XYZ file of C-alpha atoms in Angstrom:
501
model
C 82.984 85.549 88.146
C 86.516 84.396 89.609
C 86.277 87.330 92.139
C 82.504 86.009 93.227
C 83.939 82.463 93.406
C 86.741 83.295 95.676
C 84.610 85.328 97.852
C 82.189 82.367 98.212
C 85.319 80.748 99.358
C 86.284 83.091 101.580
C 82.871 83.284 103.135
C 82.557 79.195 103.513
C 85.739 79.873 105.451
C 85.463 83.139 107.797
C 81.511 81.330 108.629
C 82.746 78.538 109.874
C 81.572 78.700 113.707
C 85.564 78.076 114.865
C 86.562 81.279 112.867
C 83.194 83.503 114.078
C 84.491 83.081 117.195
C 87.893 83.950 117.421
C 87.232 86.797 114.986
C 84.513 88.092 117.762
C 87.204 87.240 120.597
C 89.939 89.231 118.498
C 87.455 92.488 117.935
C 86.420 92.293 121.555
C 90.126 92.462 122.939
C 90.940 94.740 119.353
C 88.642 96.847 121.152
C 89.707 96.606 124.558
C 93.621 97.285 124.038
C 92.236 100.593 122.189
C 90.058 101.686 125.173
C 93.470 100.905 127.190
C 95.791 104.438 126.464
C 99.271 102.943 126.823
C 99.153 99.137 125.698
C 97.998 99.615 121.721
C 97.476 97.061 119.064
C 101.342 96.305 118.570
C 102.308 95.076 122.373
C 98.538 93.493 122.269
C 99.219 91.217 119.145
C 103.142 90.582 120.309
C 101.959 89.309 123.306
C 99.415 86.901 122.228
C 100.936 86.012 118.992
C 102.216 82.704 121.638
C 98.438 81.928 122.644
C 97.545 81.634 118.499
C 100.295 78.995 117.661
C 98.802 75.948 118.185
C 95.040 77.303 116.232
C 94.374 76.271 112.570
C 96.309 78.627 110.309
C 93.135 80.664 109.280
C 91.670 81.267 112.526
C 95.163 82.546 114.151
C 95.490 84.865 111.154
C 91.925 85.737 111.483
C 91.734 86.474 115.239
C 95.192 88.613 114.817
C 93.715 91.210 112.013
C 90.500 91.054 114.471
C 92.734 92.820 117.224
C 94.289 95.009 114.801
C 91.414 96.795 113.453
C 89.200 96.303 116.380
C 91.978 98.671 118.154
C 91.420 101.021 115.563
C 88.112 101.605 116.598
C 88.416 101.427 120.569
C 91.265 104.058 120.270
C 88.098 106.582 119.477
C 86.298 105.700 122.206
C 88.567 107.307 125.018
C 89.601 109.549 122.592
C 86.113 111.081 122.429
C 85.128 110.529 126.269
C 87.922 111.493 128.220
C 90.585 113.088 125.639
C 93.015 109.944 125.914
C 93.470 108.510 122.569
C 94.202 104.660 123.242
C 96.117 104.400 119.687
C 98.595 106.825 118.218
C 95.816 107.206 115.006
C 92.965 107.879 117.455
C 94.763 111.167 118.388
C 93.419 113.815 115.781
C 90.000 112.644 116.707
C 90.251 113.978 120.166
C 91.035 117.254 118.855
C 86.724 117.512 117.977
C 85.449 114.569 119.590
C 86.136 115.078 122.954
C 85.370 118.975 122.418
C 81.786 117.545 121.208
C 81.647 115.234 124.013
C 81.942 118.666 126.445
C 79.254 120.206 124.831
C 76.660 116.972 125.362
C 77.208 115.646 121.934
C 79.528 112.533 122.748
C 76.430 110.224 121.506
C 76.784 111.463 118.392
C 80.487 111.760 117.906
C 80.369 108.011 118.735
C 78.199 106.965 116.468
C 80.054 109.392 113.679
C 83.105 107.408 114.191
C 81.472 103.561 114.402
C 79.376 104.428 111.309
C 82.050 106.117 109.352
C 84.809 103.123 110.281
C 82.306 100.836 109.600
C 81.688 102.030 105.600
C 85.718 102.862 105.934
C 86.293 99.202 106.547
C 83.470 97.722 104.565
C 85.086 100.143 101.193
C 88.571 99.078 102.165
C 87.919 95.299 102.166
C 86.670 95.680 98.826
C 89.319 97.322 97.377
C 91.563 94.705 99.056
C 89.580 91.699 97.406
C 89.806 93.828 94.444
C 93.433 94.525 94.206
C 94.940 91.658 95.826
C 94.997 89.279 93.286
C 96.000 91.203 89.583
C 99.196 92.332 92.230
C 100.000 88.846 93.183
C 100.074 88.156 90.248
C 102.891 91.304 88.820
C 104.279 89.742 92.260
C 105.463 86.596 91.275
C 107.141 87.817 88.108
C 109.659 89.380 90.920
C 113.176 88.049 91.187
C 115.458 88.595 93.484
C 116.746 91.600 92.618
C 113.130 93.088 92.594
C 112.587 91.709 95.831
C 115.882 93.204 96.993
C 115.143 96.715 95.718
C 111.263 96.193 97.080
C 112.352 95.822 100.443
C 114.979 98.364 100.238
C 112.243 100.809 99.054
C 110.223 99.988 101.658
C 112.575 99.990 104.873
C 113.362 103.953 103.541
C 109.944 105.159 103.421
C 109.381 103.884 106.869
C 112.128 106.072 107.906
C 109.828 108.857 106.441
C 107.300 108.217 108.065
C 108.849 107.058 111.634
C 108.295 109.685 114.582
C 111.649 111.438 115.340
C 114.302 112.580 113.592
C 115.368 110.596 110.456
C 118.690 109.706 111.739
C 117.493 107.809 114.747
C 114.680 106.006 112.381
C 117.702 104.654 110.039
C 119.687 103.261 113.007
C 116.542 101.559 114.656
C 116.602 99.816 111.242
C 120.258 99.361 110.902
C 119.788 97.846 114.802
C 116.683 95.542 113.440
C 119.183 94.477 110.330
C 122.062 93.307 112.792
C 119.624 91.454 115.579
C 118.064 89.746 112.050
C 121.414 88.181 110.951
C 122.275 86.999 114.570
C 122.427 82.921 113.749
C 123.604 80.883 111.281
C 124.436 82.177 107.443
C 121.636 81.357 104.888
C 124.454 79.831 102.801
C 127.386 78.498 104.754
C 125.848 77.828 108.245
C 128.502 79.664 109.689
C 127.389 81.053 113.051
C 127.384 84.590 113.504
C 127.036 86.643 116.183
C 126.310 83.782 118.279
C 128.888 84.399 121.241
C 129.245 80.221 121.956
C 125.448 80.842 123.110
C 123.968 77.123 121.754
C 120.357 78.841 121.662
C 121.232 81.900 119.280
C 122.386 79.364 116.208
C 118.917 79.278 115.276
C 118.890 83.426 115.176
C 116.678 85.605 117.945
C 112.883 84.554 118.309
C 110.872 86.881 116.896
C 107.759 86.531 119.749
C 110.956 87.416 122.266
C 111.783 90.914 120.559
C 108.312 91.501 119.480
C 107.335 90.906 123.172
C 109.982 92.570 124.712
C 110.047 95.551 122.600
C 106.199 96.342 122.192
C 105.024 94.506 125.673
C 107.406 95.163 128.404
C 109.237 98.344 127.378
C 105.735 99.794 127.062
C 104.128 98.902 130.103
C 107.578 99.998 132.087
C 107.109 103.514 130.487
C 103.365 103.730 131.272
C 104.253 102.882 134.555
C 106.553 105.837 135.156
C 103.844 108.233 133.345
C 100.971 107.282 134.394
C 98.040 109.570 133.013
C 95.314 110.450 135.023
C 91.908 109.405 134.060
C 89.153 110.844 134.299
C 85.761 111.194 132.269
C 83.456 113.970 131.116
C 80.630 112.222 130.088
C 78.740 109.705 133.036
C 75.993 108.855 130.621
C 75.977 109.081 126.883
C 72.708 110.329 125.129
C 71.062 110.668 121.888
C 73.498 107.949 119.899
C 72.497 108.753 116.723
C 73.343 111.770 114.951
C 70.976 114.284 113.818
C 69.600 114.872 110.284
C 72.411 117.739 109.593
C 75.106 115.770 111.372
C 74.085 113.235 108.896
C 74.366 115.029 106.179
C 77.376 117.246 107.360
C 79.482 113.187 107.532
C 78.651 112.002 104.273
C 81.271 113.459 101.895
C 84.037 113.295 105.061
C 83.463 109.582 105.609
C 84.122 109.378 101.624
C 86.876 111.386 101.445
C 88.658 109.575 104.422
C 88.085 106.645 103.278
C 89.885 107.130 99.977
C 93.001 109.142 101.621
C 92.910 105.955 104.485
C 92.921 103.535 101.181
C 95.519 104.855 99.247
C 97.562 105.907 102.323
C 97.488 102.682 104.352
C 99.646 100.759 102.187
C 102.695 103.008 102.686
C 105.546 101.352 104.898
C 105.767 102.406 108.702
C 102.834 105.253 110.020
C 100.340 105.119 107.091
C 97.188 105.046 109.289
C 98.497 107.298 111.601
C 99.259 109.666 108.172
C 95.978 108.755 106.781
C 94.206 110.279 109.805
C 96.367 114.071 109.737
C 96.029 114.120 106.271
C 91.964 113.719 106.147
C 91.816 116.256 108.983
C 93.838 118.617 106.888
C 91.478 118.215 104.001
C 88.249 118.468 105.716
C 89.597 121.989 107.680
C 90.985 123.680 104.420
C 87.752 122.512 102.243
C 85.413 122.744 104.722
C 83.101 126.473 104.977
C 82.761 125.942 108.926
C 86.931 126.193 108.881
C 86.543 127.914 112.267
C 84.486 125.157 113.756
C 87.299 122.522 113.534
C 88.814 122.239 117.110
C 85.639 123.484 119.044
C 83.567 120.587 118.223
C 83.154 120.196 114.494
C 81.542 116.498 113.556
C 83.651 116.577 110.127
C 86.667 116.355 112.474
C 85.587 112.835 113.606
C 84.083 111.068 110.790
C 86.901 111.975 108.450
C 89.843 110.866 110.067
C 87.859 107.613 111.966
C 87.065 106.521 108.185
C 90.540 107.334 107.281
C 91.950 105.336 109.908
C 89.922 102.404 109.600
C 90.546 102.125 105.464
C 94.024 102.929 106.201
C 93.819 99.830 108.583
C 92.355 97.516 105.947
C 94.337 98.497 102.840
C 97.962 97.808 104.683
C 96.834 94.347 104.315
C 97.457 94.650 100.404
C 101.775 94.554 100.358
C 101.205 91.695 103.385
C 99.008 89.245 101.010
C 100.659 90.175 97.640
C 104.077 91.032 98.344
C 105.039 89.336 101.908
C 106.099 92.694 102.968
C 104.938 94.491 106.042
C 103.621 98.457 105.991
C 104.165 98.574 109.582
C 104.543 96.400 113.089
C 101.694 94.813 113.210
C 102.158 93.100 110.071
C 105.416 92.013 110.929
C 103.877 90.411 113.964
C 100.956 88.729 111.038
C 104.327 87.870 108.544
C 105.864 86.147 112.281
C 102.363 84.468 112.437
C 102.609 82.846 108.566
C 105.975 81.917 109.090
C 105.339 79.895 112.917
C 102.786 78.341 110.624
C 104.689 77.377 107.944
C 103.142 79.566 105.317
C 105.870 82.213 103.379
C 103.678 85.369 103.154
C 103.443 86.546 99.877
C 102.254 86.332 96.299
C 102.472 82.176 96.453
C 99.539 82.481 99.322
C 96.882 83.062 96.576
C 97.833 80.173 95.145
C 98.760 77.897 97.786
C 96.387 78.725 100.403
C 93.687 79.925 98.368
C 91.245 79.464 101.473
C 93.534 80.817 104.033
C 94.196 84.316 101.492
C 90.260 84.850 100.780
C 88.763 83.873 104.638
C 90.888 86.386 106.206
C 89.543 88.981 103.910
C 85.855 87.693 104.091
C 86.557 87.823 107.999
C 87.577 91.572 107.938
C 83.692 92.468 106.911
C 82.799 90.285 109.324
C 84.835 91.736 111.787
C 83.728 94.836 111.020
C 79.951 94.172 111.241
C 80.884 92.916 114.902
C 82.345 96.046 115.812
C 79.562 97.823 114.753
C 77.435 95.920 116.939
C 79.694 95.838 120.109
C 81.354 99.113 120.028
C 78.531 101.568 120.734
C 76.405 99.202 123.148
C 79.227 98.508 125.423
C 80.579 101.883 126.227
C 79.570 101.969 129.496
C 81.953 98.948 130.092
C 84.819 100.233 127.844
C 84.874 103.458 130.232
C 84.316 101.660 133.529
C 87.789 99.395 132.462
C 89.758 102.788 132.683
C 89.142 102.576 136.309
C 91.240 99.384 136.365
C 94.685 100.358 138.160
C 98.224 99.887 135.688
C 99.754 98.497 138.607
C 97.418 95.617 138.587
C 96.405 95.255 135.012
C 100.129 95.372 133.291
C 101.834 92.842 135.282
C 98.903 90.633 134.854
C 99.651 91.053 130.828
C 103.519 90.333 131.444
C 102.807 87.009 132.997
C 100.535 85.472 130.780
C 102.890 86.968 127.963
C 105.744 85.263 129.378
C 103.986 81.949 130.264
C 102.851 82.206 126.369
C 106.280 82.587 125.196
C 107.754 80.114 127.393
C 105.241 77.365 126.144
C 106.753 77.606 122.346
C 109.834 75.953 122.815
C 109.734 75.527 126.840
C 113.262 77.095 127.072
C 113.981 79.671 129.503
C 116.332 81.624 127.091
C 113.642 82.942 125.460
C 112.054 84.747 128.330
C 115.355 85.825 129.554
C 115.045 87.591 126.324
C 112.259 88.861 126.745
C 114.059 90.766 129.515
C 116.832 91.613 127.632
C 114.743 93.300 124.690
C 112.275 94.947 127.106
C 115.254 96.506 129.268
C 116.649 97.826 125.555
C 113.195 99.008 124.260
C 112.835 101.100 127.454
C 116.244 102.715 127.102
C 115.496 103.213 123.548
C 112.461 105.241 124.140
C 113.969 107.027 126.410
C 116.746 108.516 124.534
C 113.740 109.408 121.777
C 114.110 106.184 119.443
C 110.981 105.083 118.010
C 111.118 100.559 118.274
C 108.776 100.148 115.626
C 111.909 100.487 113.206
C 113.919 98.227 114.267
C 111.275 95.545 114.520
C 110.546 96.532 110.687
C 114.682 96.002 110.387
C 114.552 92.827 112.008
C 111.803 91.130 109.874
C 112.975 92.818 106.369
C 116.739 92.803 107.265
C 117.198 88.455 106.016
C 114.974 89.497 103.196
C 117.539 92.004 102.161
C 120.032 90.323 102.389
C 118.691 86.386 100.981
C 117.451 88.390 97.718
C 121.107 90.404 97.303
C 123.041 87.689 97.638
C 120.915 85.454 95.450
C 120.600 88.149 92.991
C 124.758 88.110 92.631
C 124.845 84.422 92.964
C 122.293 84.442 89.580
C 124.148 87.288 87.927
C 127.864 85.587 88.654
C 128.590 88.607 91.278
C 127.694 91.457 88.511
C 125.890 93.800 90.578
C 124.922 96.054 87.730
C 122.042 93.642 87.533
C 120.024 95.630 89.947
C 119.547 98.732 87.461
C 119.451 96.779 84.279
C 116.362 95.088 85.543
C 113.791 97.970 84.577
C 111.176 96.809 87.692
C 114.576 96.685 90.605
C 115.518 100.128 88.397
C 112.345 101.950 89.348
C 112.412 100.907 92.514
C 115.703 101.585 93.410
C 114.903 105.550 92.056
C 112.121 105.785 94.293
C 114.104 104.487 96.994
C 116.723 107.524 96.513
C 113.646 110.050 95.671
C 112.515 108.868 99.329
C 115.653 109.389 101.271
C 116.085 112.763 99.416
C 112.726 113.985 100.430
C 113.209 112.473 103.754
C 116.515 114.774 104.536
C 114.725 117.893 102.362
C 114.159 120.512 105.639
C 110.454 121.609 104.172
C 109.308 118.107 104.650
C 111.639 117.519 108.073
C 109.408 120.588 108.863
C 106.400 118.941 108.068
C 107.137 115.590 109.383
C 107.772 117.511 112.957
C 104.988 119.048 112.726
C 102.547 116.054 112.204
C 104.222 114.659 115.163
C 103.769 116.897 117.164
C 100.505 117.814 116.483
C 99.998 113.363 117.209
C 101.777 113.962 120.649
């Protein structure tokens, strides 16, 4: 009955006609930024994390998960229609959408991967509801050592599953730690790092590097790679799938939806694993192996409903733990934070409405994509036609007009500068941001919760394995960065990545 209850909360909340519409406005551009090959859900929500600050609490929340997962789905779009995924997840289902798209079956593949992210989401936001609150409540028997050995746990899987080689993962994050304790100290108020700069004694602004880092730096290397467009299909036909497509999608869209579940809650690339791994399953189970590649409609709806769950589920470590599994939800912990709500188990309890309408507003979400995303393909294809050279410097002005309005200081558009100039170069020589901008959120967390946990312990820092919970987690944190360095799964981890590429 409590779990009924706080639905019918959550519902009274995500209904409310304020919180329709930004959830509608957030799919819509979700969807849009996934259409757009280059741009992505990261430097979408970085750059209008500014435009969100002065909503209500719930809506900005609620219109910032709308872009996420509304990105999940455009990024099929393109990838089935002209063999440009427009997010990194959306890439495996090129490999048989756009080869079903060739042979006159794009209608179908389309409506494989909106039905099939639609029950994805729909499962996922269940389990969320579900699971949420018995963790938040394990959660808030944490101290800090738990929290210390949490966050450890969870910057070294992200190394895992960062693109690259491991090496370059852990300095991106050892980067993101030493930009996070630019400022003042937690304890003393001595400045650090600060370099007699008057603006840095209140540490870097996080809309500045997410900006920067996610906005400009990708935009400046679409620019110098610009891919050419072009489409196979001019109309689509025959939307809905036949009655052996349907019954070929049925145990894929199940099966993907699990994987995406339990897999989107890992730190760093879980959709992005969630969508290889379902592929894998459905070509090594499947009896039509030799299908998969040339067109084979289990090679859309399982990784689309593994993708989608995957997108859901990361929510969980957000809401419960006040941990991010990847950028995006740093950018969402950045958004509770500018609106002075700490992200984590205290949210259920605090903000009971805020914690249930933003997972009432994910079904609604997805019922909205469902309706937009297969009438409006014509228009989703047609804004491919739009030129970079107009669109992206069009997206860095209104970014840095957005930025500029949050404190009106010029500093933090020169940083803007700084961190896009940095991102580019970083790219460049093969580093993977998304790292570091897990380093910088995480990095004060690590280091608040260590030096509280000596503080509390008198400086005895044997207290981190003689708490059974920080013991655990500390083993899996040096099982993870074993398996990271083993060469089968540096093999395997190549592989995945390349595959993505």
């Amino acid at each position: 009955m409590d779990l009924l209850d706080n639905l019918a909360l959550g519902f009274s909340t995500a209904l409310l006609l304020q919180n329709v519409l930004y959830c509608f406005v957030g799919v819509l551009l979700g969807t849009a930024v996934g259409v757009l090959p280059g741009i992505g859900p990261t430097a979408t929500v970085a750059m209008l994390l500014p435009i969100t600050f002065s909503f209500e609490p719930v809506t900005a929340l609620i219109m910032l998960a709308g872009i996420y997962y509304g990105a999940q789905y455009g990024g099929s779009t393109t990838a089935i229609l002209i063999n440009l995924p427009g997010e990194s997840s959306a890439a495996v289902t090129a490999l048989d959408g756009h080869e079903m798209a060739r042979q006159g079956r794009a209608g179908a593949a389309l409506a494989t991967a909106a039905v099939g992210s639609f029950i994805a989401g729909t499962v996922a936001t269940v389990a969320l509801a579900v699971a949420a609150p018995p963790l938040a409540r394990v959660a808030l028997r944490f101290g800090p050592a738990e929290y210390f050995s949490l966050v450890l746990l969870g910057l070294i899987v992200s190394i895992a599953l960062a693109r690259g080689a491991p090496l370059k993962a852990l300095a991106m994050i050892a980067l993101g730690v030493l930009f996070g304790t630019v400022g003042q100290d937690i304890y003393t108020g001595t400045p650090r790092f600060v370099f007699d700069q008057r603006e840095l004694y209140g540490g870097i602004d996080f809309v500045s590097v997410a900006v920067g880092m996610f906005g400009v730096a990708e935009i400046l290397r679409n620019l110098e790679n610009e891919q050419t467009r072009t489409t196979v299909v001019s109309r689509v036909k025959n939307l809905w799938p036949t009655r052996e497509d349907r019954r070929r999608i049925v145990a894929p869209i199940l099966r993907g939806t699990g994987i995406g579940a339990a897999l989107g809650v890992l730190p760093g690339g879980g959709h992005v694993l969630a969508s290889f791994t379902s592929y894998a399953v459905e070509k090594r189970i499947s009896k039509r192996g030799d299908e998969f590649g040339h067109g084979a409609i289990e090679g859309v709806a399982g990784p689309e409903s593994a993708n989608n769950a995957a997108a859901q589920t990361s929510f969980i470590p957000l809401l419960t733990l006040g941990l991010p599994a990847h950028p995006v939800m740093a950018l969402m912990v950045g958004a509770f934070i500018v609106h002075g709500i700490t992200p984590g188990p205290n949210v259920l309890t605090d903000e009971p409405a805020l914690f249930w309408g933003l997972i009432a507003s994910m079904w609604i979400g997805n019922v909205l994509l469902l309706l937009l995303n297969l009438p409006l393909i014509g228009l989703w294809v047609r804004m491919l036609r739009i030129p970079y050279q107009i669109l992206f410097p069009m997206i860095i002005l209104f970014a840095a007009i957005g930025t500029y309005s949050l404190g009106f200081n010029a500093f933090d558009v020169y940083a803007i500068v700084f961190f896009g100039i940095l991102g580019y170069i970083l790219i460049k020589c093969g580093c993977e941001p998304a790292p570091l901008l897990l380093g910088f959120v995480l990095g004060p967390l690590v280091e608040e919760n260590l030096r509280r946990a000596l503080i509390i312990s008198r400086g005895d820092p044997t207290t981190f394995i003689t708490r059974p919970i920080s013991a655990i987690l500390l083993t899996l944190t040096i099982a993870a960065l074993v398996l990271t360095v083993l060469p089968a799964i540096r093999k395997r981890r190549e592989t995945v990545f390349t595959e993505e590429e």
